[in-house]
Short mmCIF file of C-alpha atoms and ligand atoms in Angstrom, two decimals:
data_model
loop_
_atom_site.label_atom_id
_atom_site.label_comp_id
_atom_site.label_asym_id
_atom_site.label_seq_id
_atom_site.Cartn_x
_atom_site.Cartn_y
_atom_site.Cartn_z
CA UNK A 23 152.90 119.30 129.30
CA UNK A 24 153.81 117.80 126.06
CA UNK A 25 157.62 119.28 124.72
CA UNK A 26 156.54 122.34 122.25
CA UNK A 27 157.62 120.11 118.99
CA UNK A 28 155.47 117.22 120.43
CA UNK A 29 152.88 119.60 120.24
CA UNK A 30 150.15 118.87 117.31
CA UNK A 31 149.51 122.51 117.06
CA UNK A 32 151.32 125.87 117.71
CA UNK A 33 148.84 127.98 117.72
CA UNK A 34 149.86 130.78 120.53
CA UNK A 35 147.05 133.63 119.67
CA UNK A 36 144.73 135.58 117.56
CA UNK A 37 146.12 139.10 116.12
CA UNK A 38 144.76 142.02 114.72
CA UNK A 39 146.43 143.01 111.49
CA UNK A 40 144.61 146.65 111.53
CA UNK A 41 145.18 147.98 115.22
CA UNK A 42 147.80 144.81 116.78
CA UNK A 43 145.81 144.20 119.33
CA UNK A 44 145.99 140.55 120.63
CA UNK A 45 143.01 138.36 121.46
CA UNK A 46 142.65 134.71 122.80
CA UNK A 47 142.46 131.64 120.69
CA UNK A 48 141.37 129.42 123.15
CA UNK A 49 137.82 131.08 123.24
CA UNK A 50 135.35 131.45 120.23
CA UNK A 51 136.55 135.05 118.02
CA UNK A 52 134.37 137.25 115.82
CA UNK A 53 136.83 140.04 114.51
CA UNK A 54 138.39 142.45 116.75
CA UNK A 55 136.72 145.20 118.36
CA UNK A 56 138.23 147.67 115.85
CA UNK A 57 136.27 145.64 112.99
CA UNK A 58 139.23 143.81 111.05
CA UNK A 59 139.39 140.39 110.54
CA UNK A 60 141.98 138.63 112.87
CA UNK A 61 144.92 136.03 111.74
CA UNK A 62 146.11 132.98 113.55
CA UNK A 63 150.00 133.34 114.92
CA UNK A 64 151.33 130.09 115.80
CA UNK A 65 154.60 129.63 117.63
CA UNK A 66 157.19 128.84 114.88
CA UNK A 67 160.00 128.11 116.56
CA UNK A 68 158.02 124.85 118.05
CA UNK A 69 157.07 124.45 114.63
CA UNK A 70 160.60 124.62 112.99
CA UNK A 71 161.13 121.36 113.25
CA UNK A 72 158.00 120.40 111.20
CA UNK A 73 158.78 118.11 108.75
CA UNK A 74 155.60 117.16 106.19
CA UNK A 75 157.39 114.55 104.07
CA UNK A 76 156.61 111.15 104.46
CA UNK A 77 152.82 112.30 106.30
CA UNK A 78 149.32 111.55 104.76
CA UNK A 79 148.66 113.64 101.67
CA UNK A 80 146.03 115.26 103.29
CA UNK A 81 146.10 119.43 104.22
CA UNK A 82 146.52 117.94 107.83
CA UNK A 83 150.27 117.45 107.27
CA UNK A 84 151.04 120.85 107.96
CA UNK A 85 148.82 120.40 111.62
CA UNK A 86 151.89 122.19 113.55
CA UNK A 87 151.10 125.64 111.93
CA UNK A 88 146.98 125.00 111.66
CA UNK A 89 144.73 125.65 114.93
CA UNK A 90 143.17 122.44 115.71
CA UNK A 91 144.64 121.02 118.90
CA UNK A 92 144.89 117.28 118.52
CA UNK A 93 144.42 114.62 115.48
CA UNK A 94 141.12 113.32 117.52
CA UNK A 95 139.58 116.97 116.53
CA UNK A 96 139.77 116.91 112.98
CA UNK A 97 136.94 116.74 110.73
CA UNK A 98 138.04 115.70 107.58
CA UNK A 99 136.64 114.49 104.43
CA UNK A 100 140.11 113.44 102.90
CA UNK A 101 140.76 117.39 101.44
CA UNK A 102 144.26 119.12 100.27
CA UNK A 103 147.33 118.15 98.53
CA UNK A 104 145.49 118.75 95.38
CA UNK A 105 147.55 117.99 91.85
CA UNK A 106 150.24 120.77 90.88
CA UNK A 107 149.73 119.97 86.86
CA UNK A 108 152.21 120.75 84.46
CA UNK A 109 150.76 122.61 81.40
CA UNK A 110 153.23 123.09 78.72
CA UNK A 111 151.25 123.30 75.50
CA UNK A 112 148.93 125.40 76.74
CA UNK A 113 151.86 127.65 78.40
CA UNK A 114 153.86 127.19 75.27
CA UNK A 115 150.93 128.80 73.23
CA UNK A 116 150.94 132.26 75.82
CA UNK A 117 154.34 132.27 75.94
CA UNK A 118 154.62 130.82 79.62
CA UNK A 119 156.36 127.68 79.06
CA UNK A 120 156.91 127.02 82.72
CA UNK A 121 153.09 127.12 83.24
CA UNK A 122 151.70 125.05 86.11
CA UNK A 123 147.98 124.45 87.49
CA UNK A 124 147.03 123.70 91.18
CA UNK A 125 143.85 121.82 90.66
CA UNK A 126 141.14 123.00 93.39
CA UNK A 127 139.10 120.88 91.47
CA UNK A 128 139.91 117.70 93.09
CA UNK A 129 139.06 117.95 96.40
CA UNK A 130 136.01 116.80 98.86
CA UNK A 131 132.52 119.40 97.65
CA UNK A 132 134.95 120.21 94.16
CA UNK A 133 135.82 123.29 95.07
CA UNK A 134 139.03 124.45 97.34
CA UNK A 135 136.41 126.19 99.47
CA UNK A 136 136.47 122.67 101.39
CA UNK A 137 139.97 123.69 103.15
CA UNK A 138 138.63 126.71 104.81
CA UNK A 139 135.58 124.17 105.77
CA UNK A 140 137.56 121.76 106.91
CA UNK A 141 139.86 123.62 109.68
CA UNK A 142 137.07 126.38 110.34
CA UNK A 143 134.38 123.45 111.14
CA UNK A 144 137.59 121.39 113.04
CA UNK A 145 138.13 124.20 115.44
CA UNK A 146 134.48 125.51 116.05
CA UNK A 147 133.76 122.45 116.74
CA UNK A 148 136.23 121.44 119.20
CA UNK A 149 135.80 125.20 121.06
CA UNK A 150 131.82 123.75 121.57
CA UNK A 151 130.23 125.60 117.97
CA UNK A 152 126.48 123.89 117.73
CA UNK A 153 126.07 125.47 115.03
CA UNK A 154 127.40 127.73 111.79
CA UNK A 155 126.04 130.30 110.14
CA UNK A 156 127.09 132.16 106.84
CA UNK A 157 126.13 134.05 103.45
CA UNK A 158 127.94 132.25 100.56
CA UNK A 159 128.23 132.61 96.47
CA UNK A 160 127.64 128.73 96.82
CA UNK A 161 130.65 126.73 96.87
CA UNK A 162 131.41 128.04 100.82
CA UNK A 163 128.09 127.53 102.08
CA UNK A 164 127.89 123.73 100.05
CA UNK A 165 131.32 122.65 101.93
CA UNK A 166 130.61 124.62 104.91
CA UNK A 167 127.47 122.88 105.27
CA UNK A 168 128.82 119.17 104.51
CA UNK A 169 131.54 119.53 107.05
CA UNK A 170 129.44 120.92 109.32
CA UNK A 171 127.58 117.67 108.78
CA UNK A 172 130.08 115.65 108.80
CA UNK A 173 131.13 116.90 113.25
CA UNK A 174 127.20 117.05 114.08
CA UNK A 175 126.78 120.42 114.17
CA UNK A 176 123.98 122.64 112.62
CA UNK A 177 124.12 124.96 109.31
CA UNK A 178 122.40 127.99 108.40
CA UNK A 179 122.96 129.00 105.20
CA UNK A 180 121.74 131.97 102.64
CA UNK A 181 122.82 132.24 98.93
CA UNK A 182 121.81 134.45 95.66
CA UNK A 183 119.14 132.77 93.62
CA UNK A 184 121.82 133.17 91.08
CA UNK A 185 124.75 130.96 92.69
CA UNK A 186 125.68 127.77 90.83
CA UNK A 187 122.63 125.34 91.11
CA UNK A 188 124.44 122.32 92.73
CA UNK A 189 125.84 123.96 96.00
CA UNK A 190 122.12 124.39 96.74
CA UNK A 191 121.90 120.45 96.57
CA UNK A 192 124.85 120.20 98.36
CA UNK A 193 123.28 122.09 101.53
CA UNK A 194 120.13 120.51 100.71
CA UNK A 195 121.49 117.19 101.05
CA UNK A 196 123.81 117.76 104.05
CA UNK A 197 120.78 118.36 105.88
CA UNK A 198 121.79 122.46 105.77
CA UNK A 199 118.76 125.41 106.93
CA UNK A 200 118.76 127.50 103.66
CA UNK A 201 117.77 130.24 102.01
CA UNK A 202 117.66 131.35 98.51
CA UNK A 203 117.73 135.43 98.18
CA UNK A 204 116.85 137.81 95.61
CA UNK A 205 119.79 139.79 95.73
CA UNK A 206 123.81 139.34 96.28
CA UNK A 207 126.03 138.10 99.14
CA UNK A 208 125.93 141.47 100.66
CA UNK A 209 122.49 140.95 100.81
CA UNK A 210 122.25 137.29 102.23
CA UNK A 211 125.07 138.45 104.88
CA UNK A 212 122.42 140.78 105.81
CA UNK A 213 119.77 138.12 106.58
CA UNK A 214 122.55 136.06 108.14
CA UNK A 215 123.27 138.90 110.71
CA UNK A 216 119.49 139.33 111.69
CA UNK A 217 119.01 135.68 112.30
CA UNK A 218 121.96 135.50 114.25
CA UNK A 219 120.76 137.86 117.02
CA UNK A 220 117.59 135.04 117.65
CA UNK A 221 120.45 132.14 117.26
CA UNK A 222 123.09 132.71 120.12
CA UNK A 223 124.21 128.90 119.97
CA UNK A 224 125.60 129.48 116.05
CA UNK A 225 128.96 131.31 114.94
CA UNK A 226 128.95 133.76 112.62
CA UNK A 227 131.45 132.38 109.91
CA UNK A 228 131.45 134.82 106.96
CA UNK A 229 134.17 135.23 104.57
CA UNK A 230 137.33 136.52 107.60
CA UNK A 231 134.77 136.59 110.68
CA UNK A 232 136.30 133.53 112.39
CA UNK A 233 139.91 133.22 112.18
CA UNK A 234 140.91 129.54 110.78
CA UNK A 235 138.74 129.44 107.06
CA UNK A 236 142.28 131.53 106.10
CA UNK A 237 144.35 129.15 107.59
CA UNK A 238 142.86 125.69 105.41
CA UNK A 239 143.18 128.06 102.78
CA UNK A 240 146.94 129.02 103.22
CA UNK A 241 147.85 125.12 103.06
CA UNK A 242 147.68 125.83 99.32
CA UNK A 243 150.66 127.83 99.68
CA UNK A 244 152.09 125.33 101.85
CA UNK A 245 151.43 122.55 99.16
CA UNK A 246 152.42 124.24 96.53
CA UNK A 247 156.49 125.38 97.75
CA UNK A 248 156.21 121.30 98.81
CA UNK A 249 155.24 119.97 95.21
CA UNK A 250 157.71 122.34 93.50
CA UNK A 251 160.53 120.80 95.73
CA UNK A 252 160.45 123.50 98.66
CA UNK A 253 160.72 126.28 96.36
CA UNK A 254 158.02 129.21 95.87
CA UNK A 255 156.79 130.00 92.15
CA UNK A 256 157.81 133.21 90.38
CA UNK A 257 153.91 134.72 90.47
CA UNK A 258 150.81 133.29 92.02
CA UNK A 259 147.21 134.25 89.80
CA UNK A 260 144.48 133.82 92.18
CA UNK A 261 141.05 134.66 91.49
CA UNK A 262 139.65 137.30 94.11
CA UNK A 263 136.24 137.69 96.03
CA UNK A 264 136.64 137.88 99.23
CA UNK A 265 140.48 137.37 98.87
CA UNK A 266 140.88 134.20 101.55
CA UNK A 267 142.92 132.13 99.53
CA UNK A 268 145.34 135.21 98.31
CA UNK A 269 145.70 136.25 102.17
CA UNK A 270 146.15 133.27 103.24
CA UNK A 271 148.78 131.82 100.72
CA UNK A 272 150.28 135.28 101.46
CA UNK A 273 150.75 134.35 104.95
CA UNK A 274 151.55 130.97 104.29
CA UNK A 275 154.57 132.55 102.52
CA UNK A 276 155.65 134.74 105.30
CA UNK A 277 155.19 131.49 107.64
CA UNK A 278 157.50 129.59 105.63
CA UNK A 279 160.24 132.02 105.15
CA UNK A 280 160.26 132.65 108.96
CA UNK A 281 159.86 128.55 109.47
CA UNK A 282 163.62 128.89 107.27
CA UNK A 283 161.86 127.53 103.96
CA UNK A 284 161.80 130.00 101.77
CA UNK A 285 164.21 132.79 100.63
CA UNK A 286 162.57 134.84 97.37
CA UNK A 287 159.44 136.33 96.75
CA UNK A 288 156.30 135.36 95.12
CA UNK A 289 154.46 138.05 93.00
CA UNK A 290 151.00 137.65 94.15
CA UNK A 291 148.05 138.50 91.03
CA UNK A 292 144.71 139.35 92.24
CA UNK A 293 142.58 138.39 89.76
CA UNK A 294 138.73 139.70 89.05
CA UNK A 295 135.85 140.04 86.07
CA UNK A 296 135.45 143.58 84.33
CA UNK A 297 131.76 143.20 85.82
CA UNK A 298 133.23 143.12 89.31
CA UNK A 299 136.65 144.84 90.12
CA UNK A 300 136.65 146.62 93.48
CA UNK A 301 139.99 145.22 94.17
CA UNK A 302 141.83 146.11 90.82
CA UNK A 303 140.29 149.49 90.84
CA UNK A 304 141.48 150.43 94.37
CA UNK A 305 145.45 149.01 93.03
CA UNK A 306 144.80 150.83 89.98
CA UNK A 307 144.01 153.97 92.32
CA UNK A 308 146.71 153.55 94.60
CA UNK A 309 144.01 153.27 97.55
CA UNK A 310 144.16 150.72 100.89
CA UNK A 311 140.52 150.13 101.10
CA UNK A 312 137.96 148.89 97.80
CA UNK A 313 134.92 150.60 97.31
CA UNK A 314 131.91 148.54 96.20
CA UNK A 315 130.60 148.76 91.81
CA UNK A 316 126.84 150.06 91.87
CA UNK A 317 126.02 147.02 89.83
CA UNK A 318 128.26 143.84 90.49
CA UNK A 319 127.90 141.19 87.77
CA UNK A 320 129.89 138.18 86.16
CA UNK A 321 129.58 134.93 84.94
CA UNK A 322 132.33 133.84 87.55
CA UNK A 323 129.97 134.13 90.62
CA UNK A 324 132.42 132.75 93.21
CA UNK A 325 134.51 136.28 92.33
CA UNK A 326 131.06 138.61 92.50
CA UNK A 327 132.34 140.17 95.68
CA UNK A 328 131.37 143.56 95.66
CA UNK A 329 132.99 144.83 98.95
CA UNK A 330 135.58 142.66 100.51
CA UNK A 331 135.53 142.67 104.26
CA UNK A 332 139.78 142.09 103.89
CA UNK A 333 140.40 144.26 101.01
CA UNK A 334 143.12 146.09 103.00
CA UNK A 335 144.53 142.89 102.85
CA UNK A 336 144.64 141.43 99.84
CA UNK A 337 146.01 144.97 98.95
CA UNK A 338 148.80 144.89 101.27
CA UNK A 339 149.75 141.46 99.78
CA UNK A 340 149.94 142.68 96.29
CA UNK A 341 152.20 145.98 97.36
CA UNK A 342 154.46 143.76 99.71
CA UNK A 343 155.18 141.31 97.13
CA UNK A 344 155.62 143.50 94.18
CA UNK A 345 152.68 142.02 92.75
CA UNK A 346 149.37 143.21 90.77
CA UNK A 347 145.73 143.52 90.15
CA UNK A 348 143.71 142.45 86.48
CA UNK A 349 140.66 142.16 85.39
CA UNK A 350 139.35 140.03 82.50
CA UNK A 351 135.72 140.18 80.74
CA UNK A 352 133.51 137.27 80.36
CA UNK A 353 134.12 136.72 76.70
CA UNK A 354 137.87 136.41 77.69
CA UNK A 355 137.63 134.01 80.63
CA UNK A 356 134.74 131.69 79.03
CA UNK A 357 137.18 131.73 76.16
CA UNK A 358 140.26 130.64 78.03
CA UNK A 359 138.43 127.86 79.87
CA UNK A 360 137.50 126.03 76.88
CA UNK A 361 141.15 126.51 75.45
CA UNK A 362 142.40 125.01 78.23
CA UNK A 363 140.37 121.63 78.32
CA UNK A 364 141.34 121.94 74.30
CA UNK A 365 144.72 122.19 75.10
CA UNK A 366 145.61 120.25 78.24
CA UNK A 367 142.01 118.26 79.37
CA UNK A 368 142.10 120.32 82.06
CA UNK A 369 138.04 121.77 82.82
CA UNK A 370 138.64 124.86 85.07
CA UNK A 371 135.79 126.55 86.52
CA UNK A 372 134.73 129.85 84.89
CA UNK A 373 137.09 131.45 88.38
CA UNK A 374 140.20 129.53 87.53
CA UNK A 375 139.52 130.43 83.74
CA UNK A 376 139.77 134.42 84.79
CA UNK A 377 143.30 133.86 86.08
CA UNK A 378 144.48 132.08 82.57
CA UNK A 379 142.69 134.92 80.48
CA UNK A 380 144.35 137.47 83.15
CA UNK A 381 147.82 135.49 82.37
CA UNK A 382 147.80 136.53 78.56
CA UNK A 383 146.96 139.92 79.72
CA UNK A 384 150.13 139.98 81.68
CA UNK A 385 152.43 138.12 79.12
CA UNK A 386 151.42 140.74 76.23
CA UNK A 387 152.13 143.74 78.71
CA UNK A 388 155.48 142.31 79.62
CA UNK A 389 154.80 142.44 83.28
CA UNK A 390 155.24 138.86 83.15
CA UNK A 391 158.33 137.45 81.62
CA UNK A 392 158.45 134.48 79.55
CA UNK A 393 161.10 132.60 81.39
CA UNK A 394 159.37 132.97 85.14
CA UNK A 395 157.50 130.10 86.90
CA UNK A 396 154.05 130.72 87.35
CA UNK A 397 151.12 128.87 89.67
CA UNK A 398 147.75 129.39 88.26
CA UNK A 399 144.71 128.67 91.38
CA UNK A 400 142.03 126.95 89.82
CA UNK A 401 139.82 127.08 92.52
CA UNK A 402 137.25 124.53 91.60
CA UNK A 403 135.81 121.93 89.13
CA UNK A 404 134.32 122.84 86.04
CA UNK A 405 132.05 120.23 86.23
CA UNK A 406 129.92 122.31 88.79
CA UNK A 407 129.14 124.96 86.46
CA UNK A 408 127.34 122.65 83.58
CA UNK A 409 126.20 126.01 81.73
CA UNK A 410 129.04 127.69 81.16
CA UNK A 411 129.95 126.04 77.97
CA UNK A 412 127.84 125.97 75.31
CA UNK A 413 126.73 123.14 73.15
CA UNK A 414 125.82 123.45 69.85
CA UNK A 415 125.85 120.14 68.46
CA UNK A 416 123.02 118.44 66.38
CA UNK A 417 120.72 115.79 67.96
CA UNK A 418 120.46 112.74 65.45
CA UNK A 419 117.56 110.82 65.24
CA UNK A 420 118.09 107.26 66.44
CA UNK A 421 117.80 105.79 63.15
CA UNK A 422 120.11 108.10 61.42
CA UNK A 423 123.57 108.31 60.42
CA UNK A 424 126.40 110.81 61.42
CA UNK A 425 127.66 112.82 58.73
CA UNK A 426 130.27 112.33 56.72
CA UNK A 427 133.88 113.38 58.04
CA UNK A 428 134.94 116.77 56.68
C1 LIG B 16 135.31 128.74 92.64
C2 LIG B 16 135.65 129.96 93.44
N1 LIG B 16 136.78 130.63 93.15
C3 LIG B 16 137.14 131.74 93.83
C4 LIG B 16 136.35 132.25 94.85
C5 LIG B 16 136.82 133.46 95.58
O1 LIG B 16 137.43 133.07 96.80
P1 LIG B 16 138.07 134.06 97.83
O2 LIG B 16 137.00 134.44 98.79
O3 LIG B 16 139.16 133.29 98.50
O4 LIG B 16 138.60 135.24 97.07
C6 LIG B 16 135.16 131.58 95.18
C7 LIG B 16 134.28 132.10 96.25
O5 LIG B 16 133.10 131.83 96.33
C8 LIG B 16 134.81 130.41 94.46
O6 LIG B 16 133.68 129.74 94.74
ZN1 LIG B 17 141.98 145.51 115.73
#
C-alpha cells in the first residue's frame, strides 16, 4: 500500500447530500436510491499536504482531491488552468473596479464543459464504461463526445435542433451516435433514458447522474483561490442550467477551507435569462426545490434548463454563502457581450455575457459594493455562437472605394 499522501487520489466514497446515505466509489454510480445526485468525498487529511505549485498547468494538478486513481488513467486533452483576466475599464465603467474574468473560453472543445468531460470520461473509463450516453444543450454532449473519443469508448448523444450549430460537428466529427430533437433537453433526456434500457454496456451521464462531471468542474474554484494568490474572491457570478459548475466551485470552497486554505466566504450569484428562471424564482420564493417555466426560452441556450435535477443544490449554495439569484433579458446580456469585447477584447459567449449584465444589476441595487473582488465565469468562447452578434456593415464592390472617414 502506497503511504495516503503518496496516494494520486483520495477519493474514500460517494455521498448522498439529500438522505446521507453512503455508496461505493469503486463501482459504477447512477444517483442514490432516494433520487439525488451523489458528491465525491475524498480523504483530506491525505490530501493536506497537496501542494499544486510548481505542477503542470493542467486541471490535473489538483489529482489528490479528483477521483481518477493513477496519472496512467487520465484522459486529457490539455484542459484547465484557464486565464483569470483582469478587466479594469470595463469594471471601472460598472463601478467594479476590481473586476476579474475566468476565461472558459480557452480550453480543449471552447467551452469549460470539457472539465466535467475530462474527469467524468477519466473515471468511467478506468471503472470499464464502453460507452456514454447523455442529453446535452450542445457544448456537454460536443466535449463529452471528443473525450469519449479520445479513451476509445462509444457516445450516444441527443440535442435540441436549436443548440449552437458547431457542437453538432463536434459529435459528428468525434465519431459520436446523435440525434437532433424537436424539443428541449428535457425532452432529449427522455430519448436518452429509453435507449438506455436496449444499451446496458453505456452509462447514463446526464447533468449530476454520475458523480465526477462536478468534480472537473469544481477545479475552477480550485484555480481560481490559486491565481488570486490562495485567496477566494468577494462574489462568484456563474451562469446556471443545470448548476454543475456553481455546485461544484461551492464544494471546491468547502474542500479548501477544510484542506486549511481558505478562511472567508465567497458570495455565490446564480445567474439565469428572464426567458428561463426556475432557479431565481424558487430564491425569490424562499423555496428548496425549482419548478419548471411552461415555456423555457433564451438566446443563452447552455442556461435553457428548465428543471434542474440539483436545484436543491445550487439553492443551498446560495443560502449558505449569503449569496443570490438574477436574472437578465436577452437585450441586456447580448448588450453586455458586445461591451465587453468593446471594452476589454474579451468575446464572451452569450452565458458569460448574462453574468456581466446580471453584475450591473447588482452594482445599481447595492447588493454588490464597489470596493469587493468579484470573479465573473465565462463559461465558453464566443466564437461558437457566430450569430449572436449582428453585422450590419455594407458589402463594397471590389472595385470600389471605402467611404470617407467621418
Ligand atoms: C456555455 C455554457 N454556460 C453555462 C452552462 C450551464 O452550465 P451548468 O450546467 O453548470 O449550470 C452551459 C450548459 O450547457 C453552457 O454550455
Ligand atoms: Zn440519498
Amino acid at each position: 500500500m502506497p503511504r495516503l499522501s503518496e496516494q494520486y487520489s483520495t477519493l474514500s466514497h460517494l455521498e448522498c447530500p439529500k438522505c446521507g446515505a453512503h455508496h461505493d466509489a469503486a463501482v459504477v454510480q447512477g444517483t442514490c436510491d432516494c433520487g439525488s445526485p451523489l458528491l465525491a468525498r475524498y480523504d483530506l487529511d491525505a490530501a493536506r499536504g497537496m501542494s499544486p505549485a510548481g505542477r503542470a498547468p493542467t486541471l490535473w494538478r489538483y489529482h489528490e482531491v479528483l477521483p481518477v486513481s493513477a496519472e496512467a488513467a487520465v484522459v486529457s486533452l490539455g484542459e484547465g488552468m484557464t486565464p483569470l483576466l483582469p478587466l479594469p475599464v470595463h469594471g471601472k465603467r460598472i463601478g467594479v473596479p476590481d473586476l476579474w474574468m475566468k476565461d472558459e473560453g480557452l480550453v480543449p472543445t471552447g467551452s469549460f464543459k470539457a472539465r466535467g468531460a475530462a474527469v467524468g470520461v477519466s473515471r468511467a473509463a478506468e471503472l470499464g464504461v464502453r460507452g456514454i450516453a447523455m442529453p446535452t444543450n450542445g457544448n456537454a454532449g460536443a466535449a463529452w463526445a471528443l473525450y469519449a473519443a479520445r479513451a476509445g469508448i462509444r457516445s450516444l448523444i441527443a440535442m435540441p435542433v436549436d443548440a449552437p450549430v458547431i457542437t453538432r460537428a463536434e459529435c459528428v466529427a468525434a465519431g459520436a451516435e446523435l440525434y437532433l430533437v424537436d424539443g428541449l433537453i428535457s425532452h432529449a433526456g427522455a430519448l436518452i433514458r429509453a435507449a438506455l434500457a436496449k444499451r446496458p454496456d453505456y452509462q447514463d451521464v446526464s447533468t449530476l447522474k454520475e458523480p465526477y462531471r462536478i468534480e472537473g468542474k469544481k477545479t475552477m474554484g480550485y484555480e481560481i483561490v490559486e491565481q488570486l494568490g490562495m485567496r477566494a474572491p468577494d462574489v462568484l457570478l456563474y451562469p446556471t442550467g443545470g448548476g454543475v459548475g456553481l455546485i461544484g466551485i461551492h464544494k471546491a470552497l468547502e474542500e479548501m477551507r477544510e484542506l486549511g486554505w481558505l478562511t472567508p466566504e465567497t458570495r455565490l450569484v446564480a445567474v439565469q435569462a428572464e426567458g428561463c428562471r426556475p432557479i431565481v424564482d424558487a430564491w425569490e420564493a424562499g423555496e428548496q426545490e425549482s419548478t419548471a417555466p411552461a415555456a423555457p426560452a433564451t438566446i443563452a441556450f447552455g442556461i435553457n434548463v428548465p428543471k434542474p435535477l440539483g436545484d436543491f443544490l445550487i439553492l443551498r449554495a446560495l443560502a449558505e454563502t449569503s449569496g443570490t439569484a438574477v436574472a437578465v433579458s436577452d437585450a441586456e446580456l447580448l448588450a453586455a457581450q458586445r461591451e465587453l469585447a468593446a471594452d476589454e477584447g474579451a468575446f464572451v459567449c452569450p452565458e458569460g455575457a448574462a453574468c456581466f449584465a446580471a453584475l450591473i444589476r447588482l452594482r445599481e441595487s447595492g447588493w454588490l459594493r464597489g470596493d469587493e473582488r468579484v470573479v465573473v465565469l465565462n463559461t465558453g468562447t464566443g466564437v461558437k455562437y457566430p450569430d449572436t452578434v449582428r453585422v450590419d456593415v455594407p458589402t463594397i464592390p471590389a472595385d470600389g472605394a471605402l467611404p470617407d472617414p467621418v
